[in-house]
Short mmCIF file of C-alpha atoms in Angstrom, two decimals:
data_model
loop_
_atom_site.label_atom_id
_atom_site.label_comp_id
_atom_site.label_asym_id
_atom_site.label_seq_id
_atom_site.Cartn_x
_atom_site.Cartn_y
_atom_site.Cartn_z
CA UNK A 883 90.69 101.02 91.15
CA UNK A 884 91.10 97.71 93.45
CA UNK A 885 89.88 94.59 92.51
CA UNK A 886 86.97 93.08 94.29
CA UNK A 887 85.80 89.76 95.33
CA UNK A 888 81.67 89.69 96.39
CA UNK A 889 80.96 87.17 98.80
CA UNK A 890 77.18 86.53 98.15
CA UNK A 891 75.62 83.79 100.14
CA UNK A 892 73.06 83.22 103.52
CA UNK A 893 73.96 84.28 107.11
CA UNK A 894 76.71 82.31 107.27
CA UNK A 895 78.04 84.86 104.81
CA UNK A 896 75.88 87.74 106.50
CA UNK A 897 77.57 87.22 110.25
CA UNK A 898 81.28 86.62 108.40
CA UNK A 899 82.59 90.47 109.57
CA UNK A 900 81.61 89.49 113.05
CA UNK A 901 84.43 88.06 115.45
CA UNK A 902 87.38 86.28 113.65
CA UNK A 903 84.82 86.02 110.85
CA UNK A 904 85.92 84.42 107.13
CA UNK A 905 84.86 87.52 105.46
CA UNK A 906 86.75 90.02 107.69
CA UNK A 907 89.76 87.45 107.64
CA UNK A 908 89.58 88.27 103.76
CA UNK A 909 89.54 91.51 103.62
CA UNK A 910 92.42 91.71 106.44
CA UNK A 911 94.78 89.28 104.21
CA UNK A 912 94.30 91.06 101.01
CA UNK A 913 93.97 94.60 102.90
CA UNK A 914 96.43 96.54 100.82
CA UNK A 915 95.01 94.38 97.11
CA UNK A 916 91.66 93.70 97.35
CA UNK A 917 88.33 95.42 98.54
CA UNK A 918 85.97 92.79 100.32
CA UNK A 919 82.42 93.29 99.44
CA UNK A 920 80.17 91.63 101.49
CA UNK A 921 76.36 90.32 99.79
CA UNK A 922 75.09 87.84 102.89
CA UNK A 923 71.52 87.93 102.98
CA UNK A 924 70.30 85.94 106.13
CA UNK A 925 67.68 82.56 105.77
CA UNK A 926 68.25 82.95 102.18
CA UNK A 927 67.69 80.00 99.64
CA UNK A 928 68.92 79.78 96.23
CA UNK A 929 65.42 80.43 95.17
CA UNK A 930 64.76 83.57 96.89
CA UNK A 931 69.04 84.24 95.53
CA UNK A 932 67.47 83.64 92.35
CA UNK A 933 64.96 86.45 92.61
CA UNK A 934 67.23 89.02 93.77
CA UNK A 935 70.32 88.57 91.55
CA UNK A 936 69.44 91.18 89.46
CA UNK A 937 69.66 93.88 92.52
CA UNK A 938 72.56 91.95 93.94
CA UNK A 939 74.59 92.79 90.79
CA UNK A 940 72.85 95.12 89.47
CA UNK A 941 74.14 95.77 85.70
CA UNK A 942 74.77 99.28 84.89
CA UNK A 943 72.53 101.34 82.05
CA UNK A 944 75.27 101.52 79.97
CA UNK A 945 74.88 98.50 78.77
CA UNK A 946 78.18 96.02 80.17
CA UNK A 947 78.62 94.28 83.38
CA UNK A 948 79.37 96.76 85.51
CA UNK A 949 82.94 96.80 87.20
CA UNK A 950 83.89 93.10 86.65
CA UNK A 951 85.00 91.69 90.70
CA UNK A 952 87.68 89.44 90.30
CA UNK A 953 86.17 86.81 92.04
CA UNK A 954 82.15 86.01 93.69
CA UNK A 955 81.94 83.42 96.39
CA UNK A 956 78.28 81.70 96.26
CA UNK A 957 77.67 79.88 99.70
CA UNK A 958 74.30 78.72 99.72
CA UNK A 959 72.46 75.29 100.69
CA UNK A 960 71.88 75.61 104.46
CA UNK A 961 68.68 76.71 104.13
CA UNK A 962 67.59 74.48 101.14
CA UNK A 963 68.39 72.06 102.57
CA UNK A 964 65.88 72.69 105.82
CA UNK A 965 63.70 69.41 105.95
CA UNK A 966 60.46 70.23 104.44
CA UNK A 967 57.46 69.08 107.26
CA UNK A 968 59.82 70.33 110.07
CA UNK A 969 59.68 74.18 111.49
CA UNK A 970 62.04 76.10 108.75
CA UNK A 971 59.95 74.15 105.48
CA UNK A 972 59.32 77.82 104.44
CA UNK A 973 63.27 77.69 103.81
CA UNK A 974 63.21 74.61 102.37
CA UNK A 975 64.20 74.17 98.38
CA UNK A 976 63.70 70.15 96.97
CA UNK A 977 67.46 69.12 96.22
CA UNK A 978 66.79 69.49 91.96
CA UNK A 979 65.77 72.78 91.65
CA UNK A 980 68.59 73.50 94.38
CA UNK A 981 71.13 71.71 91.67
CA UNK A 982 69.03 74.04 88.93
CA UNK A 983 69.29 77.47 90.41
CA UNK A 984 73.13 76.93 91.45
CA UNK A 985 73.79 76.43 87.62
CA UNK A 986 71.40 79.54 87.26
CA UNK A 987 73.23 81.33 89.55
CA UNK A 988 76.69 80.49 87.64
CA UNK A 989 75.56 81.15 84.09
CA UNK A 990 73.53 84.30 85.04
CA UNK A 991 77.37 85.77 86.85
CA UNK A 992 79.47 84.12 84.18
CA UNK A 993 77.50 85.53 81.56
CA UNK A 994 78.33 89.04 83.14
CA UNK A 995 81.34 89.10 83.96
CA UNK A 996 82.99 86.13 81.85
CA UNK A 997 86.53 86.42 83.51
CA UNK A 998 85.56 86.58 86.83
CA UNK A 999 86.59 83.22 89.31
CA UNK A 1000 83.37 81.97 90.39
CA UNK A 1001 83.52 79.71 93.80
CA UNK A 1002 80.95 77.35 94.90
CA UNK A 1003 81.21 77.18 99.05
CA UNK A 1004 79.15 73.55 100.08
CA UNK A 1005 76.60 74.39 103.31
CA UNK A 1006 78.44 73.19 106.33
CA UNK A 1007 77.83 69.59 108.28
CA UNK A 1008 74.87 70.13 110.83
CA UNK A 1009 74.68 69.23 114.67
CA UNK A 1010 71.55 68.21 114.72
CA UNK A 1011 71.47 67.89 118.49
CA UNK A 1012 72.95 71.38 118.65
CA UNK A 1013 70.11 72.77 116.56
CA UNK A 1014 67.48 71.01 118.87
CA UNK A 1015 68.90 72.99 121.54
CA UNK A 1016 68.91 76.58 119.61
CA UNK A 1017 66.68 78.61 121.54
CA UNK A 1018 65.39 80.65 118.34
CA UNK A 1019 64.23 77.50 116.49
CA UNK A 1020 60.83 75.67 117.27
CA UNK A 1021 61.83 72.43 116.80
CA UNK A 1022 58.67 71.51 119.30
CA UNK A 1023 58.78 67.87 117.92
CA UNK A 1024 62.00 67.10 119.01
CA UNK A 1025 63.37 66.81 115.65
CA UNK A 1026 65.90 68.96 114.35
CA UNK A 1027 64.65 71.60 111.60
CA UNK A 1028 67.99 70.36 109.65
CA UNK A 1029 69.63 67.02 109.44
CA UNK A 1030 73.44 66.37 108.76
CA UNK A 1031 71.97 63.99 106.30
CA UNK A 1032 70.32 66.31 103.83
CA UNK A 1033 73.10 68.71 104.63
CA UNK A 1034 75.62 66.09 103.15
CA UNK A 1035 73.06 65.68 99.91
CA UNK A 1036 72.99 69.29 99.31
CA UNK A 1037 76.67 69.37 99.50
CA UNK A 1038 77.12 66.73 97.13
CA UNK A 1039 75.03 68.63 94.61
CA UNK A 1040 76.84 71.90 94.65
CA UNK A 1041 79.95 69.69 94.36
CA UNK A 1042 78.35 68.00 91.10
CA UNK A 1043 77.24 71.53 90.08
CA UNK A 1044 80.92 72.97 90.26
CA UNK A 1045 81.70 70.18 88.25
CA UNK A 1046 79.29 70.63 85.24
CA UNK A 1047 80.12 74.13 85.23
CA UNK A 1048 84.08 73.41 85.20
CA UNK A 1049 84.39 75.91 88.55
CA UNK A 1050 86.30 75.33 92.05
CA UNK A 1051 84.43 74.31 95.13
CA UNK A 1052 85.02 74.24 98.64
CA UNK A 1053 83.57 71.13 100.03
CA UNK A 1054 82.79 72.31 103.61
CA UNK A 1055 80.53 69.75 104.34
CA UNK A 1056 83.28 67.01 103.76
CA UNK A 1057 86.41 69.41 105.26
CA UNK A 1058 84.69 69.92 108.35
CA UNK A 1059 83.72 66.39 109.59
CA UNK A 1060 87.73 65.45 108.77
CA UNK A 1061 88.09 66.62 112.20
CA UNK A 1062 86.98 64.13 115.04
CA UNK A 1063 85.14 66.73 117.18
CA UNK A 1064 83.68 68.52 114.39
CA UNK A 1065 80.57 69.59 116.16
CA UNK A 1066 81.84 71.73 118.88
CA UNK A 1067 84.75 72.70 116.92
CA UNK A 1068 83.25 74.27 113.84
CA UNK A 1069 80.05 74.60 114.86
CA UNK A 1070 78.37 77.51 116.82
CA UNK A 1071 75.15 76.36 117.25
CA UNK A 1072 74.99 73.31 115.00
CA UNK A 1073 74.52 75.27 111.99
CA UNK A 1074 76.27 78.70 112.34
CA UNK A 1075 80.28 78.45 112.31
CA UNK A 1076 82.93 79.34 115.91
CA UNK A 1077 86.20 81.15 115.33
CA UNK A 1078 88.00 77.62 113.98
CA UNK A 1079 84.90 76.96 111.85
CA UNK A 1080 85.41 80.72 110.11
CA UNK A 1081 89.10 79.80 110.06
CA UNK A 1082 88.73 77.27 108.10
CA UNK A 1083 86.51 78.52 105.16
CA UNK A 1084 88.69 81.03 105.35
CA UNK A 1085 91.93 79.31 104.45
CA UNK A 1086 89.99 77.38 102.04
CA UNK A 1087 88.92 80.26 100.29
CA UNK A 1088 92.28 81.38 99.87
CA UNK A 1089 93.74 78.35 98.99
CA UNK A 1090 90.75 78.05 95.95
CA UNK A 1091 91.62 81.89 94.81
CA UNK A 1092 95.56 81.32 94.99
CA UNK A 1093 94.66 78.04 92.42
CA UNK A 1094 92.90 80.65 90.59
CA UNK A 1095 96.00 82.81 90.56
CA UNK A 1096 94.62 85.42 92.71
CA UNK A 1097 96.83 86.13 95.47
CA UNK A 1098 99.26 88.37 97.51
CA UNK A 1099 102.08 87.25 95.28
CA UNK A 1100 100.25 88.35 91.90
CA UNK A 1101 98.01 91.55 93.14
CA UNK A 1102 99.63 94.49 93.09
CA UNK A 1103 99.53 96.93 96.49
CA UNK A 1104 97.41 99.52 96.34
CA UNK A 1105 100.34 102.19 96.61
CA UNK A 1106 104.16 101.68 98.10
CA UNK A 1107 104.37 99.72 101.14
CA UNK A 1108 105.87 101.12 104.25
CA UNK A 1109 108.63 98.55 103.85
CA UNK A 1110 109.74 100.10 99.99
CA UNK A 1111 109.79 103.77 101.20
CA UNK A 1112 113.21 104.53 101.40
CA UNK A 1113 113.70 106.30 105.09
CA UNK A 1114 116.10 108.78 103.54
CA UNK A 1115 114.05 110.27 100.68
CA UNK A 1116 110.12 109.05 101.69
CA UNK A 1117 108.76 111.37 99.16
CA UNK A 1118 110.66 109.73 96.34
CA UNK A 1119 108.23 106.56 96.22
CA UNK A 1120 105.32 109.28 95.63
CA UNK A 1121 106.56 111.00 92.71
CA UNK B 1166 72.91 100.88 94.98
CA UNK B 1167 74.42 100.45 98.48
CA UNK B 1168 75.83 103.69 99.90
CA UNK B 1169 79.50 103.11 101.69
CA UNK B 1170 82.18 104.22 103.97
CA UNK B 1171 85.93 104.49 103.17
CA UNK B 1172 88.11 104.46 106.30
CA UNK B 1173 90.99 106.21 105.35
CA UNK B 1174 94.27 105.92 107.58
CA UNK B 1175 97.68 104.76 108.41
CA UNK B 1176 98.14 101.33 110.21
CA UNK B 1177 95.72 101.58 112.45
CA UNK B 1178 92.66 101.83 109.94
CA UNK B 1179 94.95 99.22 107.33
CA UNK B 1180 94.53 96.43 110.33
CA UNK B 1181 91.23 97.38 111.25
CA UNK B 1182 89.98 94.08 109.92
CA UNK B 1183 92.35 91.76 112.18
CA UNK B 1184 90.37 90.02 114.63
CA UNK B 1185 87.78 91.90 117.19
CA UNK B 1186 89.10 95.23 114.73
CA UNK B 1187 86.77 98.56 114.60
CA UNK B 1188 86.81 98.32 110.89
CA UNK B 1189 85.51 94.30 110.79
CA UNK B 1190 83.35 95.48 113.58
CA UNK B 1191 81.90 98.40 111.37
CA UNK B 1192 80.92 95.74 108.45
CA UNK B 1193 79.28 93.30 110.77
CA UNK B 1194 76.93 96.06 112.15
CA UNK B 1195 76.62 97.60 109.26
CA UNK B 1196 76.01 93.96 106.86
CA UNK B 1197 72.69 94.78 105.31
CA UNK B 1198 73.11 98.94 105.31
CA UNK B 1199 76.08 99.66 103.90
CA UNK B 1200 79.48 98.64 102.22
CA UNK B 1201 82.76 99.70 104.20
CA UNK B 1202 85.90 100.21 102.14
CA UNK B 1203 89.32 99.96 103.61
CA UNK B 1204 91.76 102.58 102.46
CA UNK B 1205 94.64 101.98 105.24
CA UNK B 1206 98.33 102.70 104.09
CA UNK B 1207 100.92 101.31 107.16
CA UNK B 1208 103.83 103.57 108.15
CA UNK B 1209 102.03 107.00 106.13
CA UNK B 1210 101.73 110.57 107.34
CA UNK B 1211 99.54 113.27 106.33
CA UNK B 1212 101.90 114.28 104.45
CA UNK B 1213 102.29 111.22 102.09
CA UNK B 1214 98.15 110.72 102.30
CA UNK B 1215 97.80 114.07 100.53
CA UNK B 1216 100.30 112.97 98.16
CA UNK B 1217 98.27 110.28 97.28
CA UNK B 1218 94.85 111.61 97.64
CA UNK B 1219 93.44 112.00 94.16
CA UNK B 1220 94.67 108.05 93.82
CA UNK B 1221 92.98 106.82 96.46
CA UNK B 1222 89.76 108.74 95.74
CA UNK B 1223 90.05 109.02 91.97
CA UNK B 1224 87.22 111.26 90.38
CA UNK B 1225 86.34 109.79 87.45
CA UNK B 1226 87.25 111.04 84.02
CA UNK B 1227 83.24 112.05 83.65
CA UNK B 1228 84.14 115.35 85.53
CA UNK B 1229 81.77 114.56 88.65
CA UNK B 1230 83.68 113.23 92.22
CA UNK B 1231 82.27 109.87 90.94
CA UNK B 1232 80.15 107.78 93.53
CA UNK B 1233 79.83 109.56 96.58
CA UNK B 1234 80.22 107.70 99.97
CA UNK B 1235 78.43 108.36 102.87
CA UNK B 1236 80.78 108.91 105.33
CA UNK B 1237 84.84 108.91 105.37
CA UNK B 1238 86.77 108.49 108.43
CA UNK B 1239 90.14 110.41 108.25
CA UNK B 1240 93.06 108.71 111.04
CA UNK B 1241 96.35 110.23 110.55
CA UNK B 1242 98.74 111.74 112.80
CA UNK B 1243 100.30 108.88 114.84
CA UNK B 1244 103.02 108.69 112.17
CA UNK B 1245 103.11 112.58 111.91
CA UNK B 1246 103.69 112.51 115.63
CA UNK B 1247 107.19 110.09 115.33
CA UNK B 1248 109.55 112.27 117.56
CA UNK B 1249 111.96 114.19 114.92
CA UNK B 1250 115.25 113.21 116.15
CA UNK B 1251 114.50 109.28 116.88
CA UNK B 1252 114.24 106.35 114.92
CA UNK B 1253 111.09 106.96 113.29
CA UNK B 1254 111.80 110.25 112.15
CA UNK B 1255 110.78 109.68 108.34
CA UNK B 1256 107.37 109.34 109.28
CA UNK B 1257 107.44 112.88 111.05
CA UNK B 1258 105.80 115.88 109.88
CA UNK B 1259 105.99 118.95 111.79
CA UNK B 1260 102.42 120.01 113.96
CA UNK B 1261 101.96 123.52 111.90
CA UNK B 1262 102.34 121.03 108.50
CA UNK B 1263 100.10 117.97 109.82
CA UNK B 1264 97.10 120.56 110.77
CA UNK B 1265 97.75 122.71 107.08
CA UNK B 1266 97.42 118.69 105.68
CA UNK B 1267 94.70 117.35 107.48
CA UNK B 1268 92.66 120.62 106.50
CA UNK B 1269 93.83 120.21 102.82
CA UNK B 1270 92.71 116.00 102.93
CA UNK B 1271 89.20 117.33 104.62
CA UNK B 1272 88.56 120.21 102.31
CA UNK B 1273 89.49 118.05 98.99
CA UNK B 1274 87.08 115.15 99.96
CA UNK B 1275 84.31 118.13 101.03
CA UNK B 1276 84.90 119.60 97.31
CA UNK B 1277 84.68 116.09 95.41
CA UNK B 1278 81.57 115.60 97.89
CA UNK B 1279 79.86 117.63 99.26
CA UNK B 1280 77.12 115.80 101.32
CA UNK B 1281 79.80 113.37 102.70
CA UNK B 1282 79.79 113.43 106.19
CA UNK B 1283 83.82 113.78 107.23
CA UNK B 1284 85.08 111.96 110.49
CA UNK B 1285 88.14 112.78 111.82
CA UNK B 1286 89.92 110.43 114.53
CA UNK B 1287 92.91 111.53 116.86
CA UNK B 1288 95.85 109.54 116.90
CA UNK B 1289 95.43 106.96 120.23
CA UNK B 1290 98.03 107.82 123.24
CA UNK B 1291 101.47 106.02 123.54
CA UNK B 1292 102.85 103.95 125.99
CA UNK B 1293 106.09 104.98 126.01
CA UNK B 1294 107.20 101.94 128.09
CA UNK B 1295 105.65 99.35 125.55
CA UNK B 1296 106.92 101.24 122.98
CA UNK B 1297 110.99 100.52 124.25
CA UNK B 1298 109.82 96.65 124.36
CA UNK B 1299 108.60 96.50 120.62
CA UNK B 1300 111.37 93.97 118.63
CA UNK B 1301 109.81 96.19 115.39
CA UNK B 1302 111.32 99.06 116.37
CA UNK B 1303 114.82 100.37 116.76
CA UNK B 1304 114.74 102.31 119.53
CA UNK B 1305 118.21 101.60 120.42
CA UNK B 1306 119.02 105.18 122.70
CA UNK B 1307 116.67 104.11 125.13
CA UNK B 1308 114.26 106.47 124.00
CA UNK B 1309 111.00 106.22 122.64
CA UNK B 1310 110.01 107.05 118.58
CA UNK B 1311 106.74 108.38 120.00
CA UNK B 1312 105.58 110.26 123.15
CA UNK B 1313 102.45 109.89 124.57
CA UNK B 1314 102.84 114.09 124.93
CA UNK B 1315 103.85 114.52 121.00
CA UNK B 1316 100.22 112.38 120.45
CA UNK B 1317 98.77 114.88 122.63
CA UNK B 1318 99.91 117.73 120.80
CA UNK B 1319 99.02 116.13 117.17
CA UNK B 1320 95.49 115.20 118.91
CA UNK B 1321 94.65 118.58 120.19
CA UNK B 1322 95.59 119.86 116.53
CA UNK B 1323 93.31 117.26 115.51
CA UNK B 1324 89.87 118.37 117.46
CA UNK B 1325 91.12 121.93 116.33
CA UNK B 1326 91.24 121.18 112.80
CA UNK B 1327 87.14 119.46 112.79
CA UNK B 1328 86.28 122.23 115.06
CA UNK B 1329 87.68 125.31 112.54
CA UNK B 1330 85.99 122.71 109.26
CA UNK B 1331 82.92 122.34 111.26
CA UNK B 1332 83.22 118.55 111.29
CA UNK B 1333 82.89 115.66 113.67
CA UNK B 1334 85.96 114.84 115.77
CA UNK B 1335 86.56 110.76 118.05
CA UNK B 1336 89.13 112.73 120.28
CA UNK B 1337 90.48 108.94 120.56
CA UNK B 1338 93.90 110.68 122.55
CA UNK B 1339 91.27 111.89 125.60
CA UNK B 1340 88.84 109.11 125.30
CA UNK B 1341 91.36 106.17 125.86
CA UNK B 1342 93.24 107.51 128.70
CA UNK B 1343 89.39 107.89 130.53
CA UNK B 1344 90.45 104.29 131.59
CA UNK B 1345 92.92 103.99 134.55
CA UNK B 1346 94.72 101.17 133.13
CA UNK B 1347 94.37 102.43 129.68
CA UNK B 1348 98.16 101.58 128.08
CA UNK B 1349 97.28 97.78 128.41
CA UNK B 1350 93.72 97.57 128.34
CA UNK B 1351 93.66 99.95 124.77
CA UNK B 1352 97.24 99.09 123.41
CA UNK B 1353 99.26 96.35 122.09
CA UNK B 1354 102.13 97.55 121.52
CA UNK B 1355 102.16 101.26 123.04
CA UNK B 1356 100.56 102.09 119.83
CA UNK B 1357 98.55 100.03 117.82
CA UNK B 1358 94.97 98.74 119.64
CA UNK B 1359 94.14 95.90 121.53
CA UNK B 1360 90.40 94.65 121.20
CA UNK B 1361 89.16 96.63 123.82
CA UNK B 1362 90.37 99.27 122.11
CA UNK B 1363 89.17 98.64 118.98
CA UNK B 1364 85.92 98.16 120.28
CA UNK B 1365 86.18 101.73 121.86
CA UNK B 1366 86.91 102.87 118.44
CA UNK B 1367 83.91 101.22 116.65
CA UNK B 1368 81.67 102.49 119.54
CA UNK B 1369 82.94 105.90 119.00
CA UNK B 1370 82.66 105.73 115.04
CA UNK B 1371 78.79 104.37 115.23
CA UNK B 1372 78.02 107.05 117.44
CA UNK B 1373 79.24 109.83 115.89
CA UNK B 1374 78.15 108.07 112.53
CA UNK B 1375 74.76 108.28 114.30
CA UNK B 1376 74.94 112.19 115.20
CA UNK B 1377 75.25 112.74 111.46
CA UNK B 1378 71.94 110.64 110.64
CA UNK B 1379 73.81 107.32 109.47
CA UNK B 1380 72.29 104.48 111.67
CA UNK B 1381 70.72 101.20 111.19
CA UNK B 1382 67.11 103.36 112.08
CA UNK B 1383 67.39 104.99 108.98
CA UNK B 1384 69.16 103.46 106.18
CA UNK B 1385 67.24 101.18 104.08
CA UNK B 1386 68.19 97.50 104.53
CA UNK B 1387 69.38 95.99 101.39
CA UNK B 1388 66.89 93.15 100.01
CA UNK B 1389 63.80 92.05 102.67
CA UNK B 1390 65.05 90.71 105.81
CA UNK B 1391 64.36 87.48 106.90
CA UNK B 1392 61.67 88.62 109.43
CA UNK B 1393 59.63 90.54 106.87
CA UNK B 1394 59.60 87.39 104.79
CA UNK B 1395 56.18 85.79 105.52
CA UNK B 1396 56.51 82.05 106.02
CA UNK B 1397 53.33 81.28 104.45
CA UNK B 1398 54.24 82.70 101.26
CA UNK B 1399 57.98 83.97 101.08
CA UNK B 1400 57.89 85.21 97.22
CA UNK B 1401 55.54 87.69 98.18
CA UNK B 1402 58.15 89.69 99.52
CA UNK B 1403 60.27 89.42 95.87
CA UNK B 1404 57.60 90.34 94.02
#
């Protein structure tokens, strides 16, 4: 049986199958090693994460932990991090008990599956600008529903949280704003992520599993490769 | 538990999560409904698929076909089609053998599951043309490996094959050459598909997917969706 990875997070996990997505990226690099196994759950908070863990990764009767995935990404903060008197409050999640169910969220998946590489993902920077002009939020008081500013405090905190726990992180807050035109160039619609955006969790998630020691060069394929059939006696590599 | 697809194939299916791919494309639509499971081998035949069958389906040593998918999409036969006496001629397998296989592959996943619904897929038509410019291949007599009439023959056995099983056929051969420019706007390489023409093939899959009953209409979505989350008082729905 393949290996798995579970990437469990909001709708910036939820939408990352669609169009030069992170999550499809996966699962197109590690096509022949790993399955991808997609757990994005739109708006979500760690509190309402929280809730549902249980049916997320559900453990079997028997007892164990199910089929162990080699490695869960956990992307939340986004929504947490929606200012609280603005039009997404009901999102909203005050920065402790964000910290607080993040470790939850760790101990509850390290305590089922001990070996498995756990990897914190930071919410992204936010355009707040962009988001003002996002035709699907009410921001009728001409302030953004999210700020870059809590977005940055949030990010901090799953950093710290990666730290207590001793578990890699992917600062995407910090990454993203290295480059000069961040906005347009990561950003969708100041919140969701473009093509380059995707790109770039992407090769940061790889980069954090290869430190790991999961990678092309360690998994095994998932039966010979075209390129170790031998054209003279194909059936040879099936016996 | 959520209820998934395996796509099952040669190349084609093994890159179907590349970007704008039918397989990526599958996921996205399907994010909250169901998991999809790669299962693409580059380079194989029918003939090495069966081969390799019980491994890349393994029943499980409790005597039952183990968790039963959904739906399977079987896409062989553009490797089976490799002209005999050209450079690809390992990956041929005669047309009386690749119809015997392709009914062996659909009635051994129909007797591990019974309710599975089986999708077969033709292999695409060739460009011959594109196929003399690809640097991959050595198609140093000025001929082709594969023939855009050799797919047509391996097709037709194809729709034969789910019409004698009495299962869904994408007759992908017929359907792609609808298009008057079809060899650029479908193919890459003479072979392998473009976006367009992966987005022919996802259309194609969620529509006979839909035939069979397995559409967003009907399959429960996994965890309450954002929408059905009342702002007011969001833990209602986790209760």
């Amino acid at each position: 049986m393949r290996p798995m990875i579970y990437l469990f997070g909001d709708s910036i996990t939820e939408e990352s199958f669609s169009n030069g997505g992170w999550g499809a990226s996966l699962a197109n690099h590690f096509s022949r090693t790993l399955d991808v196994v997609l757990r994005g759950y739109s708006g979500y908070n760690t509190r309402w994460a929280l809730k549902v863990l249980d049916k997320v990764f559900p453990a079997p009767e028997g007892g164990d932990g199910g089929v162990e995935p080699i490695a869960v990404t956990v992307f939340f903060g986004a929504n947490d991090a929606s200012i609280p008197d603005r039009c997404s409050s009901f999102q909203h999640v005050p920065l402790h008990e964000y910290k607080q169910n993040l470790h939850s969220i760790v101990s509850c998946l390290k305590k089922q599956w001990p070996t498995t590489h756990i990897l914190l993902i930071t919410p992204p920077p936010i355009d707040e600008d962009a988001r003002l002009r996002d035709p699907y939020v009410e921001n009728s008081m001409g302030l953004a529903e999210r700020t870059n500013e809590a977005a940055g405090a949030y990010s901090k905190a799953c950093v710290a949280v990666a730290g207590e726990c001793g578990i890699p992180v992917v600062d995407l807050w910090t990454k993203m704003q290295h480059l000069p035109e961040w906005r347009k160039a990561h950003l969708r619609d100041g919140l969701h992520l473009t093509e380059t955006g995707n790109r770039l969790v992407f090769e940061e998630v790889i980069m954090t599993l290869k430190d790991g020691g999961v990678c092309l060069e360690t998994l095994p394929a998932d039966l010979p490769l075209l390129g170790d059939i031998d054209p003279k006696d194909p059936l040879k590599a099936f016996q």
